[in-house]
Short mmCIF file of C-alpha atoms in Angstrom, two decimals:
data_model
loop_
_atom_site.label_atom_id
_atom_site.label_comp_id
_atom_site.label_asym_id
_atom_site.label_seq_id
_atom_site.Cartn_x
_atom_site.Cartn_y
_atom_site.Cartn_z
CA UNK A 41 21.75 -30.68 3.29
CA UNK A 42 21.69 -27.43 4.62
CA UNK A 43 18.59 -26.65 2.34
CA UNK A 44 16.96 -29.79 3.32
CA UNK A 45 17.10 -28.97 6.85
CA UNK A 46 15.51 -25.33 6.39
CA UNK A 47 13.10 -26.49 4.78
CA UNK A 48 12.16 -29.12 7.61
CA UNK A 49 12.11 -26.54 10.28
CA UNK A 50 9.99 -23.93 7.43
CA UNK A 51 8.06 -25.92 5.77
CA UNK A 52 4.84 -23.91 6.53
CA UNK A 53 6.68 -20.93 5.13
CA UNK A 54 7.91 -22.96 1.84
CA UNK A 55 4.39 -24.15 1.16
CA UNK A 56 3.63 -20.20 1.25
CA UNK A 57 6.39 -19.40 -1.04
CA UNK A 58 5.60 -22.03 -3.79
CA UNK A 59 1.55 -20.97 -3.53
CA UNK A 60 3.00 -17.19 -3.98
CA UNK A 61 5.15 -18.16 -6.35
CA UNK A 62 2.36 -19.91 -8.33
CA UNK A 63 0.15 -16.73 -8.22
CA UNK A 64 2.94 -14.56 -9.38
CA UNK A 65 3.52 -16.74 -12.21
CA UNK A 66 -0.19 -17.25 -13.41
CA UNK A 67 0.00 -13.01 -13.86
CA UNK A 68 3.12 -13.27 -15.14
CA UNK A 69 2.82 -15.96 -17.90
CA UNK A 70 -0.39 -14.82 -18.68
CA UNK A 71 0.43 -10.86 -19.68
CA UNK A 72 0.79 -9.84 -23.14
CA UNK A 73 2.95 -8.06 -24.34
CA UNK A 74 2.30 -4.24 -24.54
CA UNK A 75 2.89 -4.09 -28.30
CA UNK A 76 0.65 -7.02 -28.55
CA UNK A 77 -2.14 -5.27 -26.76
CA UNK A 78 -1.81 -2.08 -28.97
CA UNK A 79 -1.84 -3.27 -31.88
CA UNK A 80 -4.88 -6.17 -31.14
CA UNK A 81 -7.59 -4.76 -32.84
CA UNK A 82 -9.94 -6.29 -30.92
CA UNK A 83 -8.81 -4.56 -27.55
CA UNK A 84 -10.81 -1.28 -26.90
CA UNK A 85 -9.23 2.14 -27.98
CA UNK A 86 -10.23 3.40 -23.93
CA UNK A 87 -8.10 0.72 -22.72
CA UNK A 88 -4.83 1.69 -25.26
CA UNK A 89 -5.65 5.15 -24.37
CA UNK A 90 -4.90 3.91 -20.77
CA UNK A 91 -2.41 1.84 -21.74
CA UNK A 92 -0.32 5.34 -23.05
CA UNK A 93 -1.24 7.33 -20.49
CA UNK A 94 0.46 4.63 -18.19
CA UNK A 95 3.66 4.81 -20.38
CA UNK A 96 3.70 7.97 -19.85
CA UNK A 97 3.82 8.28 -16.26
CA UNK A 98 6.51 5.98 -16.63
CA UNK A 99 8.73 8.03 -18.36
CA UNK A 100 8.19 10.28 -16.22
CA UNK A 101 9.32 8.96 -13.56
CA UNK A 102 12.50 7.91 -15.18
CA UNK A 103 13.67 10.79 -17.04
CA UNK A 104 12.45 13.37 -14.70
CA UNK A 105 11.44 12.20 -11.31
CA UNK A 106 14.67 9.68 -11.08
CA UNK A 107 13.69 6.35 -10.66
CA UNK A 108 14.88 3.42 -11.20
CA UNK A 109 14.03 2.05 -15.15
CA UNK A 110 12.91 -0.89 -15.12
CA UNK A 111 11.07 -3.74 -17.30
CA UNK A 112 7.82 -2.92 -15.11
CA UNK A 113 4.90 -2.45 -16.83
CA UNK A 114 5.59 -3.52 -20.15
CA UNK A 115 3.16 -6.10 -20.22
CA UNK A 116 -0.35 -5.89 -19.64
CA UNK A 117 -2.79 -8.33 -18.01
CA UNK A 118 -6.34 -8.49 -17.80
CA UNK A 119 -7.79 -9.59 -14.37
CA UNK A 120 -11.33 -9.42 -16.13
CA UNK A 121 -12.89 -7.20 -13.08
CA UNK A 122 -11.47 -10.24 -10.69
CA UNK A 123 -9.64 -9.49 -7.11
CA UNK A 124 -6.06 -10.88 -7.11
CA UNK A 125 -4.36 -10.23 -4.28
CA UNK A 126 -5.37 -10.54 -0.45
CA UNK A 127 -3.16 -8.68 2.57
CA UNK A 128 -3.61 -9.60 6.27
CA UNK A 129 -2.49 -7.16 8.97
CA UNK A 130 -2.47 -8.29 12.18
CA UNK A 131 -2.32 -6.45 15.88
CA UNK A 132 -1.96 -7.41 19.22
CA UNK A 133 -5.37 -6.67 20.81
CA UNK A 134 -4.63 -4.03 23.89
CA UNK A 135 -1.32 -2.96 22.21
CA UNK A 136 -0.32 -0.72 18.71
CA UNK A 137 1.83 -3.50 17.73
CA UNK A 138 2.32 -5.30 14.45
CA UNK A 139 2.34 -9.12 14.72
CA UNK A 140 5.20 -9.31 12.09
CA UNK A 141 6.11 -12.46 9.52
CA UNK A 142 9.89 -12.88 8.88
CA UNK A 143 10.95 -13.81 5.54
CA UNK A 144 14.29 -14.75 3.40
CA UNK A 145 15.51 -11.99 1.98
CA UNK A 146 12.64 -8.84 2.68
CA UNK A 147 13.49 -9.37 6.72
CA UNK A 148 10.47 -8.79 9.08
CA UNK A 149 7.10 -7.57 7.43
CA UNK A 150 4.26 -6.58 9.32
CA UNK A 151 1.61 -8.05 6.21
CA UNK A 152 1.07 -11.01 4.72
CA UNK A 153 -0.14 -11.40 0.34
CA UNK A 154 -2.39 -14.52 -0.55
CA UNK A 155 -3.46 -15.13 -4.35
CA UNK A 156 -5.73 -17.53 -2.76
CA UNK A 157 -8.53 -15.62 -1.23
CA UNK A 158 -9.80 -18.88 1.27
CA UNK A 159 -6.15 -19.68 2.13
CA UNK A 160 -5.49 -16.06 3.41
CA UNK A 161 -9.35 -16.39 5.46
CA UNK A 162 -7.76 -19.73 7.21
CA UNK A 163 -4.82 -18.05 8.23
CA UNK A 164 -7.07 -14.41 9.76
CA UNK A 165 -8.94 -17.40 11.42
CA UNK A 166 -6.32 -18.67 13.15
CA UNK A 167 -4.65 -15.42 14.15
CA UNK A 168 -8.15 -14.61 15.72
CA UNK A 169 -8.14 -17.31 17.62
CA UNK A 170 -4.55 -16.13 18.76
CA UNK A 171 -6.47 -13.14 20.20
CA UNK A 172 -4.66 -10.95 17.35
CA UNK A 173 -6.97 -8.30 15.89
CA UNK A 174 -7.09 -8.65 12.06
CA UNK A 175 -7.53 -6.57 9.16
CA UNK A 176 -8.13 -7.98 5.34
CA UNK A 177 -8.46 -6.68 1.99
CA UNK A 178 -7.84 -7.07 -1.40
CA UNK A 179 -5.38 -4.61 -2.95
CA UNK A 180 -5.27 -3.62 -6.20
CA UNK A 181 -1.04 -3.19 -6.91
CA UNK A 182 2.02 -4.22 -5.60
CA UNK A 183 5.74 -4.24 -6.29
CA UNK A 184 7.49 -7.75 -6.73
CA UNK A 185 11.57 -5.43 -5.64
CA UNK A 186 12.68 -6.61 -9.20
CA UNK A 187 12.28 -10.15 -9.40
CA UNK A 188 9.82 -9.98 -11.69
CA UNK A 189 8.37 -7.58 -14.36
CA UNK A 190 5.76 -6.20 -12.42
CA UNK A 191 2.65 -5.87 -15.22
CA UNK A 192 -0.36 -3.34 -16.22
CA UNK A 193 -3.27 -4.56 -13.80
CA UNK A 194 -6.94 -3.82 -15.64
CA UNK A 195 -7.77 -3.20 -12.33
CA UNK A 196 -5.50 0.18 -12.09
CA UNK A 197 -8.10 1.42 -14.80
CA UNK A 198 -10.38 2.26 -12.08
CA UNK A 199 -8.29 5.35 -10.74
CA UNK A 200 -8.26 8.42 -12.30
CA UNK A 201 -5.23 10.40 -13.75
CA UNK A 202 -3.77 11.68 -10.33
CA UNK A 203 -4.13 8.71 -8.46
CA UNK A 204 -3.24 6.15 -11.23
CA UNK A 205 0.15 8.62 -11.55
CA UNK A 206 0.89 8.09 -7.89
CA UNK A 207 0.11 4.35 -7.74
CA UNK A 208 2.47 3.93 -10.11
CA UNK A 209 5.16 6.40 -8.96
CA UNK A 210 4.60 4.40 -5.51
CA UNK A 211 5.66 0.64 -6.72
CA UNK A 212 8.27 2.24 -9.13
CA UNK A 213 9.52 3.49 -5.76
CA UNK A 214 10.05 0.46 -4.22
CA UNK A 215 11.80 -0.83 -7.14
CA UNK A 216 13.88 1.69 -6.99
CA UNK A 217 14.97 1.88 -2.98
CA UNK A 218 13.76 -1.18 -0.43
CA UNK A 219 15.27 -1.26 3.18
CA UNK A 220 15.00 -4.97 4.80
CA UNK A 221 12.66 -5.56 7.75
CA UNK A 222 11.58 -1.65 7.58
CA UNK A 223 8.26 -1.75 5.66
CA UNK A 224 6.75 1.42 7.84
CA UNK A 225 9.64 3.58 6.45
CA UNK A 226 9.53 1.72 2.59
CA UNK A 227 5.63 2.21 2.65
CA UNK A 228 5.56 6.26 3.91
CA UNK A 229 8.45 6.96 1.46
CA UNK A 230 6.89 5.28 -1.72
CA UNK A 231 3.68 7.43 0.29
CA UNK A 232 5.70 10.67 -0.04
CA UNK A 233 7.07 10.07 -3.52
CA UNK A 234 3.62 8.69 -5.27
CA UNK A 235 1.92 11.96 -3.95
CA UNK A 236 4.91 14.37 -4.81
CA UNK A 237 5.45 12.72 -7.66
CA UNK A 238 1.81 13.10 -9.25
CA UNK A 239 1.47 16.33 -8.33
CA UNK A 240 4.60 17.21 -9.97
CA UNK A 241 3.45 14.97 -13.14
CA UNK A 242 -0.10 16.85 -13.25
CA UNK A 243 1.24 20.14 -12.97
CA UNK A 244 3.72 19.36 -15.86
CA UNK A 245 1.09 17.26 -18.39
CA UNK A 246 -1.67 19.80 -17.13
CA UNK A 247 -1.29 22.80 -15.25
CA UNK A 248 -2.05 24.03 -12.06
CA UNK A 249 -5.81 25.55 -13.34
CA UNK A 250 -6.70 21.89 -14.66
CA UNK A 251 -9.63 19.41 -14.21
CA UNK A 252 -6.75 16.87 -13.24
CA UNK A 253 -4.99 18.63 -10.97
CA UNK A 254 -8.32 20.15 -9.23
CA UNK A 255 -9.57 16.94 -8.74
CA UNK A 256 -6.45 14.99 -6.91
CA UNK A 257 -5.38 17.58 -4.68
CA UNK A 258 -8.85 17.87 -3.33
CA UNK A 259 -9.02 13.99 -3.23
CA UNK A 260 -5.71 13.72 -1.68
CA UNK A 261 -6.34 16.71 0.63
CA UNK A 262 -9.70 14.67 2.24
CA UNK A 263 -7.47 11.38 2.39
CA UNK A 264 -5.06 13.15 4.25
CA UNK A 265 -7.64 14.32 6.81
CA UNK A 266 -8.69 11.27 7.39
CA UNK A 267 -5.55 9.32 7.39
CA UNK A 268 -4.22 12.42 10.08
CA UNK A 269 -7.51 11.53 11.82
CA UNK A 270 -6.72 7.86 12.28
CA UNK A 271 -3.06 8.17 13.24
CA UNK A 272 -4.24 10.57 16.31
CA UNK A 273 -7.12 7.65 16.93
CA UNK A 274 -3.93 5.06 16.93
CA UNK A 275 -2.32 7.63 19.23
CA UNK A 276 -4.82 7.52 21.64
CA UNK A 277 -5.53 3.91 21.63
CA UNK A 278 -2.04 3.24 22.15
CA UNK A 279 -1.97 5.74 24.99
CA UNK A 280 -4.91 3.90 26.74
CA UNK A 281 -3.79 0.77 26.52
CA UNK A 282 -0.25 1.50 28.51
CA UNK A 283 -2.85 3.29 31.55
CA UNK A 284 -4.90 0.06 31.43
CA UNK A 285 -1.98 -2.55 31.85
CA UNK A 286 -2.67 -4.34 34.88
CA UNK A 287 -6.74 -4.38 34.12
CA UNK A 288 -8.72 -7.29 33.08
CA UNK A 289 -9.48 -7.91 29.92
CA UNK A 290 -13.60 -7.33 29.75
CA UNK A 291 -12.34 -3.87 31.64
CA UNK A 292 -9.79 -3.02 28.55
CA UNK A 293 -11.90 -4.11 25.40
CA UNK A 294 -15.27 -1.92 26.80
CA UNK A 295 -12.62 1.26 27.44
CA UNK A 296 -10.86 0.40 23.90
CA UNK A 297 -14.68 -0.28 22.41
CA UNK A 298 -15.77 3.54 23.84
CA UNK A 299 -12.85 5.06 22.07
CA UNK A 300 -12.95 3.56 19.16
CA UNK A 301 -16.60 4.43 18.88
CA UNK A 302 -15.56 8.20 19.87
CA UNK A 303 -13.14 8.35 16.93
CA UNK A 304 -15.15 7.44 14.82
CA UNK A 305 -18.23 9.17 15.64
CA UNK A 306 -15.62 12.42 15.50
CA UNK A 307 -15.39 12.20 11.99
CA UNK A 308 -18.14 14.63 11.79
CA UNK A 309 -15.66 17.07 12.71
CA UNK A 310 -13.52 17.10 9.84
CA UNK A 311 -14.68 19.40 6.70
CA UNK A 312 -14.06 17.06 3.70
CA UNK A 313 -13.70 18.37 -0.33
CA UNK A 314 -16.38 14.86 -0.48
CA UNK A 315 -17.99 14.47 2.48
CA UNK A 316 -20.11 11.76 1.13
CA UNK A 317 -17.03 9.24 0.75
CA UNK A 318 -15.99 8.95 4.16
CA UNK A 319 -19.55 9.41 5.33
CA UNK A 320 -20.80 5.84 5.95
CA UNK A 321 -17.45 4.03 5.93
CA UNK A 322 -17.61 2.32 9.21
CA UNK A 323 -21.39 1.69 9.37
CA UNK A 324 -20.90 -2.32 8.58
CA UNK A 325 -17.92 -2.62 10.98
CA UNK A 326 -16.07 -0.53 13.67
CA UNK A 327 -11.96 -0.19 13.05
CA UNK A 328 -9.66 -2.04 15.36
CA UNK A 329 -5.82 -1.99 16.31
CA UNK A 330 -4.92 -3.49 13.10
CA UNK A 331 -7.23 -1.27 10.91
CA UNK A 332 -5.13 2.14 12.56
CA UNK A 333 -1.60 -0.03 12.05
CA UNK A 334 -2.64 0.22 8.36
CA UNK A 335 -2.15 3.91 8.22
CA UNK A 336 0.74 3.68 10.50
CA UNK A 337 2.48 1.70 8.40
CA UNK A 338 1.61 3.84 5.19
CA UNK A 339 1.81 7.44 6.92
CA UNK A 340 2.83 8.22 10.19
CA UNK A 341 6.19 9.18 8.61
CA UNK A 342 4.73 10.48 5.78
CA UNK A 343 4.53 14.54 6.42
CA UNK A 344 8.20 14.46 8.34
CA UNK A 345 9.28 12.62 5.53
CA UNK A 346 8.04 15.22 2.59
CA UNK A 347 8.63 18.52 4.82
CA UNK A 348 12.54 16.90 4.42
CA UNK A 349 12.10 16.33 0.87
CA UNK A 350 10.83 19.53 0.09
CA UNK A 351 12.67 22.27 2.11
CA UNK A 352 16.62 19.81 2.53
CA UNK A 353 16.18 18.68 -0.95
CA UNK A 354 13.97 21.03 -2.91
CA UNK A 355 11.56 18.40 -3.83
CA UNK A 356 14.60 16.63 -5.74
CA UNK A 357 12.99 12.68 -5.46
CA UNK A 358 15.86 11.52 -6.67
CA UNK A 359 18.30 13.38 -4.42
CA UNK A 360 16.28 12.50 -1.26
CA UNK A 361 16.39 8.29 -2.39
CA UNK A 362 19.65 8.21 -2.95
CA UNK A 363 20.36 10.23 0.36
CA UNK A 364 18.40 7.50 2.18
CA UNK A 365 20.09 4.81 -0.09
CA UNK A 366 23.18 5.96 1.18
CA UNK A 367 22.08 5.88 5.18
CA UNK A 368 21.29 2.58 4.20
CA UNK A 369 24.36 1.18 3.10
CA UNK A 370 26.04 2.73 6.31
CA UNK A 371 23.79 1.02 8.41
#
C-alpha cells in the first residue's frame, strides 16, 4: 500500500527510474566480459592495449591510492562511436542557484542523466519555459555508487594516458565515498582525487621528465585557468544579480548579457599551454548561469580541498576519504 501510494504521488519520477533503469541495463547486459574481449581475436590489439592500460590504473588505485575495489570495469562495452548519456543542469535566471531534483536514496542533485537523448530535450524545454537557464551535454562516464558494475566505455579511448587515469580515479572515487544530497562536495573531491591521483600514477608508471606527464600537467594547468576563470565570472554574476534585485527584468538580462559578454571576451587575458583549445569555444553560443554552476559544482571546492589533502594529509587519498567518511557518519 504504502508503495502504491508513492508511486501515485511520483509517478513522473518512477517513469524516470524505469527509463534509467532500462538504459543502465542495455550497457550492462550488453558488456563482455574483459577476458572475453582479450582473448577475441577479432578485437584490435590498440583496443587490448587500452584495455591493460585501464587495468592498470585500476590497480592502482586500489593497492596504492586506497580506493575502494570494486567489480568496476571488468567488463567492456562498445558504444560504437555513439553518445550515451545526456545531463541537464539547470539555474535560476538572475540568481547562482541550482534548480535541484530530489531522489530516493542519492538526496537532492542539482543534474539530471537521460539515455534517451529527445526525452532529456523535452524536459530542457520545459524548464525553459519555467524561465530556468539550461545547460546540456552528453558525458562520456559516470559512476552508478555500486549498484552496478560500472563497465569500460569505448568512448574513454578518446583521452589520453593522464586524463583517462583521472577519469577513472574520479568514478572509482565515488564508489568509494558518496555523501547524500551534497553533489558540489562529491564532484570537487572525486575533482581533487582524479587529478592527484594521475599525477601521482604518471609520475610512478613514467617519471616526472616524460611525454605523459608533460602533456597532462600542461593540459590540466590550462583547464584550471579556465575553470578559475569561470568560477570568478560565476562570482561576479552572482554579485550583480543581488545589486539588481528590485529591477525589471529587460533591465537585469541586458546588465547580466554585458557581463557575460565581458567574461568571456577576457579570456584573451589568460596565457594558455594551448591557446587554440579555448580559443573559439563560445563563438556558437554565449555561457549562462547554468553553464558557470557546472564548474561550481565540479571545482569551486576543488583547490581548498587539495591544499588540505596535501599539506594535513601529505597527499595520503586514502587518509583524507576516510577523514571525510568519518565527518560523515557524525553528521
Amino acid at each position: 500500500m504504502i508503495i502504491i501510494i508513492w508511486s501515485a504521488f511520483n509517478f513522473s519520477l518512477l517513469l524516470y527510474g524505469i527509463d534509467q533503469l532500462k538504459g543502465q541495463m542495455h550497457i550492462v547486459m550488453n558488456a563482455r566480459s574483459m577476458k572475453d574481449v582479450l582473448v577475441d581475436t577479432t578485437v584490435p590489439d590498440s583496443i587490448k592495449q587500452k584495455i591493460y592500460f585501464i587495468e592498470k590504473i585500476k590497480k592502482f588505485s586500489i593497492d596504492t591510492i586506497g580506493l575502494k575495489s570494486s567489480k568496476n570495469y571488468t567488463t567492456f562495452f562498445d558504444q560504437k562511436d555513439k553518445p550515451l548519456l545526456w545531463v541537464i543542469t539547470a539555474s535560476e535566471p538572475f540568481e547562482m542557484k541550482a534548480f535541484e531534483w530530489k531522489f530516493p536514496l542519492l538526496g537532492k542533485v542539482t543534474y539530471k542523466g537521460f539515455f534517451d537523448y529527445d526525452k532529456g530535450k523535452k524536459e530542457e524545454a520545459l524548464l525553459k519555459v519555467q524561465g530556468f537557464d539550461t545547460d546540456y551535454g552528453e558525458v562520456s562516464a559516470w559512476s552508478t555508487l555500486g549498484w552496478f558494475h560500472d563497465p569500460i566505455l569505448s568512448g574513454m579511448f578518446r583521452r589520453n594516458k593522464g586524463q583517462l587515469a583521472e577519469l577513472i580515479i574520479h568514478e572509482l572515487t565515488h564508489s568509494t565515498l558518496y555523501l547524500k544530497s551534497n553533489v558540489n562536495l562529491n564532484e570537487n573531491l572525486a575533482s581533487v582525487c582524479g587529478e592527484q591521483g594521475a599525477i601521482h600514477f604518471l609520475r610512478s608508471t613514467y617519471g616526472i621528465d616524460s611525454k605523459e606527464f608533460d602533456e597532462y600537467i600542461k593540459n590540466k594547468e590550462d583547464y584550471n585557468r579556465f575553470s578559475r576563470h569561470m568560477l570568478i565570472g560565476a562570482h561576479l554574476l552572482d554579485s550583480l544579480y543581488m545589486s539588481m534585485n528590485d529591477s525589471n527584468t529587460i533591465f537585469k538580462q541586458t546588465n547580466k548579457n554585458i557581463l557575460i559578454k565581458a567574461i568571456v571576451n577576457s579570456l584573451d587575458t589568460i596565457t594558455f599551454h594551448f591557446p587554440l583549445r579555448y580559443k573559439n569555444v563560445f563563438n556558437k553560443q554565449l555561457p549562462n548561469n547554468a553553464y558557470f554552476i557546472d564548474f561550481i559544482r565540479y571545482d569551486a571546492q576543488k583547490d581548498e580541498m587539495k591544499n588540505v589533502l596535501l599539506k594535513k594529509f601529505n597527499g595520503n587519498i586514502k587518509e583524507y576519504i576516510n577523514f571525510l567518511s568519518l565527518e560523515k557518519d557524525s553528521m
